[in-house]
CSV table of C-alpha atoms in Angstrom, one decimal:
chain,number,residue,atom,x,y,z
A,19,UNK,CA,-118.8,-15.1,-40.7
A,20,UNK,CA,-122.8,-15.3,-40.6
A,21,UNK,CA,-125.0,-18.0,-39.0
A,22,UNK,CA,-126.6,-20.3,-41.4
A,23,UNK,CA,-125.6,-21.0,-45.7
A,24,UNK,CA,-123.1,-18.4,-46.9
A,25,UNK,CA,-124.3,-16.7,-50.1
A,26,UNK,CA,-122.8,-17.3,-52.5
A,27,UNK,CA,-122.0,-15.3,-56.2
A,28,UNK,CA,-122.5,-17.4,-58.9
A,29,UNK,CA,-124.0,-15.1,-61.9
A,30,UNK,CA,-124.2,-10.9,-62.9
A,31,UNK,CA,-127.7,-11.0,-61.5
A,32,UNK,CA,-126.7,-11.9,-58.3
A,33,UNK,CA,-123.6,-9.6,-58.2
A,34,UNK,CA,-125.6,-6.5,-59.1
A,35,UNK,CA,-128.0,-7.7,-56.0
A,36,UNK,CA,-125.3,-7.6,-54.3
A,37,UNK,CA,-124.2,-4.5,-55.5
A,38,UNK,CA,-127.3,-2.4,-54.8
A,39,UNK,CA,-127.6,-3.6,-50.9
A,40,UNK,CA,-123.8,-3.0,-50.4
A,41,UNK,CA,-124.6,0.8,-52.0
A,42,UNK,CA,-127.3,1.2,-49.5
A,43,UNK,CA,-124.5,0.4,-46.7
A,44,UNK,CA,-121.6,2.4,-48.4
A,45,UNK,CA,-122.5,5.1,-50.8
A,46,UNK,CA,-119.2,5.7,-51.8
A,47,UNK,CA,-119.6,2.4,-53.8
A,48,UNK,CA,-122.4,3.8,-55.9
A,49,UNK,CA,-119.9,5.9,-58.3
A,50,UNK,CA,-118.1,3.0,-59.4
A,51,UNK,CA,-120.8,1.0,-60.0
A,52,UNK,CA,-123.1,3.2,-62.2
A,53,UNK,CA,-119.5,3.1,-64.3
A,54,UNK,CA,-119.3,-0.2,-65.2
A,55,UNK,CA,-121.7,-2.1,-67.4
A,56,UNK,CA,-121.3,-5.4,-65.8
A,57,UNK,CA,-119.2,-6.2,-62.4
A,58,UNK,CA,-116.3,-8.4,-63.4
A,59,UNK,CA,-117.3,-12.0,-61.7
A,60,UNK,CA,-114.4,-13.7,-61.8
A,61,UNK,CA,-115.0,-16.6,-60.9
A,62,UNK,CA,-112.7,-19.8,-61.7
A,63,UNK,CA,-112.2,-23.9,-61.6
A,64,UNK,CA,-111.7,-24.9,-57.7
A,65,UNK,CA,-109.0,-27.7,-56.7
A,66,UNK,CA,-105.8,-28.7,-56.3
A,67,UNK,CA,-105.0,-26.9,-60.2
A,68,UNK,CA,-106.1,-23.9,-58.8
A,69,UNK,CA,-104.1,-23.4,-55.7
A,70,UNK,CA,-100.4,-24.8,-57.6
A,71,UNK,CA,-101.0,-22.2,-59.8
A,72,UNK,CA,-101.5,-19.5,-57.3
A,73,UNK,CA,-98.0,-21.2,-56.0
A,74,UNK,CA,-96.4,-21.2,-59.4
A,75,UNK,CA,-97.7,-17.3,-59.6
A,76,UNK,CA,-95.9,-16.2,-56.6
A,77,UNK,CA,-93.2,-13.4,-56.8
A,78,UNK,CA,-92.7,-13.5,-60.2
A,79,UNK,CA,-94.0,-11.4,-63.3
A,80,UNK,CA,-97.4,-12.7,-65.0
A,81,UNK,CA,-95.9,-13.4,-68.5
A,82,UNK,CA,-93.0,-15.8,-65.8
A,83,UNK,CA,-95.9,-17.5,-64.4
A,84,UNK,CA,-97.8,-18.1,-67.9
A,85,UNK,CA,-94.5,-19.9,-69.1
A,86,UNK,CA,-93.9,-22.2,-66.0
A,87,UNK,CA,-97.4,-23.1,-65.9
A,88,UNK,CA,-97.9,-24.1,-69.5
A,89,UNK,CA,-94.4,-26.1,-68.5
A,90,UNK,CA,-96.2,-27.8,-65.3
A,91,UNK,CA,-99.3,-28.5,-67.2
A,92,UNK,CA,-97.0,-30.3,-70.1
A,93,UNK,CA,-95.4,-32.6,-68.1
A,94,UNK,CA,-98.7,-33.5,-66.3
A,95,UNK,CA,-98.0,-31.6,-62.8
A,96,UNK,CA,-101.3,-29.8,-62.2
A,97,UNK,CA,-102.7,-32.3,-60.6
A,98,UNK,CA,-102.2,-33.7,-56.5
A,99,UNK,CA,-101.2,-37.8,-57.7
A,100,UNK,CA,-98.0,-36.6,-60.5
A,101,UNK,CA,-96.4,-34.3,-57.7
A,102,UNK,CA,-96.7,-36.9,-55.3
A,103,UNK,CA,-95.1,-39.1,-57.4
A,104,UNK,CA,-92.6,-36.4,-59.1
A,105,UNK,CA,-88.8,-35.9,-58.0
A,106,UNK,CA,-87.7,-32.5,-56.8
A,107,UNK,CA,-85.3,-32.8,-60.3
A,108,UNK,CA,-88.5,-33.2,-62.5
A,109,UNK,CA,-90.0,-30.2,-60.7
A,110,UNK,CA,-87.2,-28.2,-60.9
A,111,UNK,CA,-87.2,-29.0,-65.0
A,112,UNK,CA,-90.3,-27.5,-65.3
A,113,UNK,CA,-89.2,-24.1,-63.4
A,114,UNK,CA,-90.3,-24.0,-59.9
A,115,UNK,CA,-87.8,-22.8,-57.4
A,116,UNK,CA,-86.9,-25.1,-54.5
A,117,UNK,CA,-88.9,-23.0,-51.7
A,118,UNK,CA,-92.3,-23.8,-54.3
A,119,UNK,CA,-91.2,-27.4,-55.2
A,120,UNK,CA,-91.7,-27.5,-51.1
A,121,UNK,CA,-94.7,-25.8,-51.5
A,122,UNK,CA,-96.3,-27.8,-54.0
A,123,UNK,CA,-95.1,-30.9,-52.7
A,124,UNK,CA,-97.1,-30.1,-49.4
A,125,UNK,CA,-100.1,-29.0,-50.8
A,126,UNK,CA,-100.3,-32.9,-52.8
A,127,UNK,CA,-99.7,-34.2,-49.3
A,128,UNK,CA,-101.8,-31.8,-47.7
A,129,UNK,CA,-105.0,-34.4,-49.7
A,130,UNK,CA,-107.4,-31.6,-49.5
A,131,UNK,CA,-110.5,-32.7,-49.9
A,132,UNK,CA,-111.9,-29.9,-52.4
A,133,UNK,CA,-115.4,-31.2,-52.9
A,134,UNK,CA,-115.8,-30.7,-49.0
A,135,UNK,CA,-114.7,-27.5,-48.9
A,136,UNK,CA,-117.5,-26.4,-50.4
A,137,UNK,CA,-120.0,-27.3,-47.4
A,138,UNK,CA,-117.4,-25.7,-45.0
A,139,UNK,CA,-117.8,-21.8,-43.5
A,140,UNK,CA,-115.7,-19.9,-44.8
A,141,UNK,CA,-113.4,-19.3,-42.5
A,142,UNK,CA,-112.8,-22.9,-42.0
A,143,UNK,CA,-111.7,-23.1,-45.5
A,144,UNK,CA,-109.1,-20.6,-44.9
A,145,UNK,CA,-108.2,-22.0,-41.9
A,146,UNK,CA,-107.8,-25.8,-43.4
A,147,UNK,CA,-106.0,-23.6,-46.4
A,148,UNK,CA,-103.2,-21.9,-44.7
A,149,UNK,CA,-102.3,-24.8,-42.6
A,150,UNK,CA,-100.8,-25.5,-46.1
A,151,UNK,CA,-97.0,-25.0,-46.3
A,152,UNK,CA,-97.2,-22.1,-49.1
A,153,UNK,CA,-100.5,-21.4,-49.0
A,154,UNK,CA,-101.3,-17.3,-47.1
A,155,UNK,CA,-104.2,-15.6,-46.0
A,156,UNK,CA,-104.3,-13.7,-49.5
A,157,UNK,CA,-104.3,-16.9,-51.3
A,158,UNK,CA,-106.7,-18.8,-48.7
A,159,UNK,CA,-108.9,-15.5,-49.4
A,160,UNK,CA,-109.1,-15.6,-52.9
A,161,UNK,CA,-109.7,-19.1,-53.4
A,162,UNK,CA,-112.2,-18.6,-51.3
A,163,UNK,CA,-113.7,-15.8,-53.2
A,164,UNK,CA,-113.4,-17.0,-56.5
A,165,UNK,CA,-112.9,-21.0,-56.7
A,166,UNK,CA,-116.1,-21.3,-54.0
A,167,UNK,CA,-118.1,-17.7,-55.1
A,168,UNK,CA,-118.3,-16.5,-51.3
A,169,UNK,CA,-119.6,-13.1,-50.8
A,170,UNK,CA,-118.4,-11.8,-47.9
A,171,UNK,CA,-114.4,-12.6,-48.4
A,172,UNK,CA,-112.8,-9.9,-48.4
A,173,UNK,CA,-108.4,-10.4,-49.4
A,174,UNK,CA,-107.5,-7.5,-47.1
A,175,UNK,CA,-103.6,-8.0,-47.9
A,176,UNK,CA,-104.4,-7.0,-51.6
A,177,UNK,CA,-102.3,-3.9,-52.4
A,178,UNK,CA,-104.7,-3.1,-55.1
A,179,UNK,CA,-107.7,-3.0,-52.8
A,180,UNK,CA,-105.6,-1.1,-50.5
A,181,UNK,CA,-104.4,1.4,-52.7
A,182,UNK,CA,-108.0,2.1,-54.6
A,183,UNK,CA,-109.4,2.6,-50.6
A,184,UNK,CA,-107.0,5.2,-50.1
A,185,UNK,CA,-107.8,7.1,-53.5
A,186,UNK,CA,-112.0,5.9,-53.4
A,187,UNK,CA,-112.5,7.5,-49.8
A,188,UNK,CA,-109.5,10.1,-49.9
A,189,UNK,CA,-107.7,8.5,-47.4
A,190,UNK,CA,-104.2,10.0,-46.0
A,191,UNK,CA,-102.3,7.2,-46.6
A,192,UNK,CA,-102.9,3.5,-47.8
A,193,UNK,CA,-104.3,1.6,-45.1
A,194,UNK,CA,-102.5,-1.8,-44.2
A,195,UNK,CA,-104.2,-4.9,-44.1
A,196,UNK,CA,-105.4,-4.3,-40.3
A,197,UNK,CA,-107.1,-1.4,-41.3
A,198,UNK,CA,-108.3,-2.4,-44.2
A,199,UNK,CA,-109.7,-5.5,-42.5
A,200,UNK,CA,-111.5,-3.4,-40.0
A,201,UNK,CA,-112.8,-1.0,-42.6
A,202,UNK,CA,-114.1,-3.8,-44.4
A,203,UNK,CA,-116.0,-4.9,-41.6
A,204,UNK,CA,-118.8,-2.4,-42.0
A,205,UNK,CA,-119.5,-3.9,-46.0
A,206,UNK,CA,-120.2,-7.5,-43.9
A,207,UNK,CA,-122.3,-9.0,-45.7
A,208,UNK,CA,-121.1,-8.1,-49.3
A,209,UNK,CA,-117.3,-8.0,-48.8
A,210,UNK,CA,-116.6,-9.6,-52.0
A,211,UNK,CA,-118.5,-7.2,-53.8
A,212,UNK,CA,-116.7,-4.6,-52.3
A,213,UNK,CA,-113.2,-6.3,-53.5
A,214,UNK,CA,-114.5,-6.5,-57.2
A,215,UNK,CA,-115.6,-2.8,-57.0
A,216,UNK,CA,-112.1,-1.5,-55.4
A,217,UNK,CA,-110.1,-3.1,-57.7
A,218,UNK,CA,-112.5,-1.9,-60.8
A,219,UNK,CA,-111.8,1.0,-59.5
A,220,UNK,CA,-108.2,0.6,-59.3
A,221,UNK,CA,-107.9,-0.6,-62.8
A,222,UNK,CA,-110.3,2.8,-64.0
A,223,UNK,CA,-108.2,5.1,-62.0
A,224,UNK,CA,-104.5,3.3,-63.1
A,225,UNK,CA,-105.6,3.5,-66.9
A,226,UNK,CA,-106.7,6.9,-66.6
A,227,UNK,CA,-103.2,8.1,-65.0
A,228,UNK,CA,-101.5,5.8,-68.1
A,229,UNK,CA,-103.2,8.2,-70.6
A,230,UNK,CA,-100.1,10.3,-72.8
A,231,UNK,CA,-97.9,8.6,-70.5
């Protein structure tokens, strides 16, 4: 990461910004942008909420992880001091498998301190994120990118951003996350603008193929 304050992506005006001097370093980019009316910003609520759900999201359909979650946040389990406190049984009840009750129980152990994280580079964040039983690069990465607003994070293990690469710059195969990581380098740094125009793209190019299907 860059010397000095990270910047950071907090509104549309500064996405665009964004946008525009990652166009002038990539090109390629500039197709998919004049597309869209606004860049989706995706931004959401940091803390402990946010990474048990990425947990309770994990290998399993979205409409799966909708149902469990509404479950966890009934009984009161979105937050670090109820796990603590919870039996593996009362987890269980709720739908999280014995691997994520592990998971979950070590992130509420883990006593984060969120608010800090925001003062932190951010590849210390990932680093203090992944240390996490349960807790990858992909979801360091995107909490990264979307709970804190960094820039230049770039979730290189994304299949989606992986296989909209391949297709945006006509690649002969989908590049693995190595690759992709390297190839990202170049976008440094706007990497997280990048990410939101690949999988824009990816969503364009996959609804166009589900036309008449």
């Amino acid at each position: 990461m860059a010397d000095g304050p990270e910047t950071l992506i907090l509104r549309q005006d500064c996405l665009q910004r964004e946008a525009a001097a990652l166009c002038r370093i990539e090109p390629r980019f500039r197709p998919v942008w004049d597309h869209l009316d606004e860049i989706p910003l995706r931004l959401r609520p940091d803390g402990f909420s946010a990474l048990m759900f990425a947990i309770v999201g994990q290998q399993v359909s979205t409409a799966s992880a909708a149902a469990i979650w509404g479950r966890v946040q009934e009984a009161g389990f979105d937050n670090t001091a109820n796990v603590a406190c919870a039996s593996d049984q009362e987890l269980a009840a709720v739908g999280l498998s014995r691997p994520k009750i592990r998971y979950v129980k070590a992130l509420a152990e883990a006593a984060i301190d969120y608010p800090a994280l925001h003062h932190l580079p951010s590849d210390q964040v990932i680093k203090t994120l992944t240390a996490v039983s349960g807790i990858g690069m992909w979801t360091a990465e995107i909490y990264t990118l979307f709970a804190l607003a960094r820039a230049d994070v770039f979730p290189a293990g994304d299949l989606a951003l992986q296989e909209a690469a391949k297709r945006l710059f006509d690649l002969p195969e989908r590049p693995k996350e190595k690759a992709m990581r390297a190839m990202a380098r170049d976008w440094s740094p706007n990497r997280g603008v990048a990410a939101r125009l690949l999988w824009a793209y990816y969503r364009m190019e996959t609804e166009r193929e589900g036309i008449g299907e």
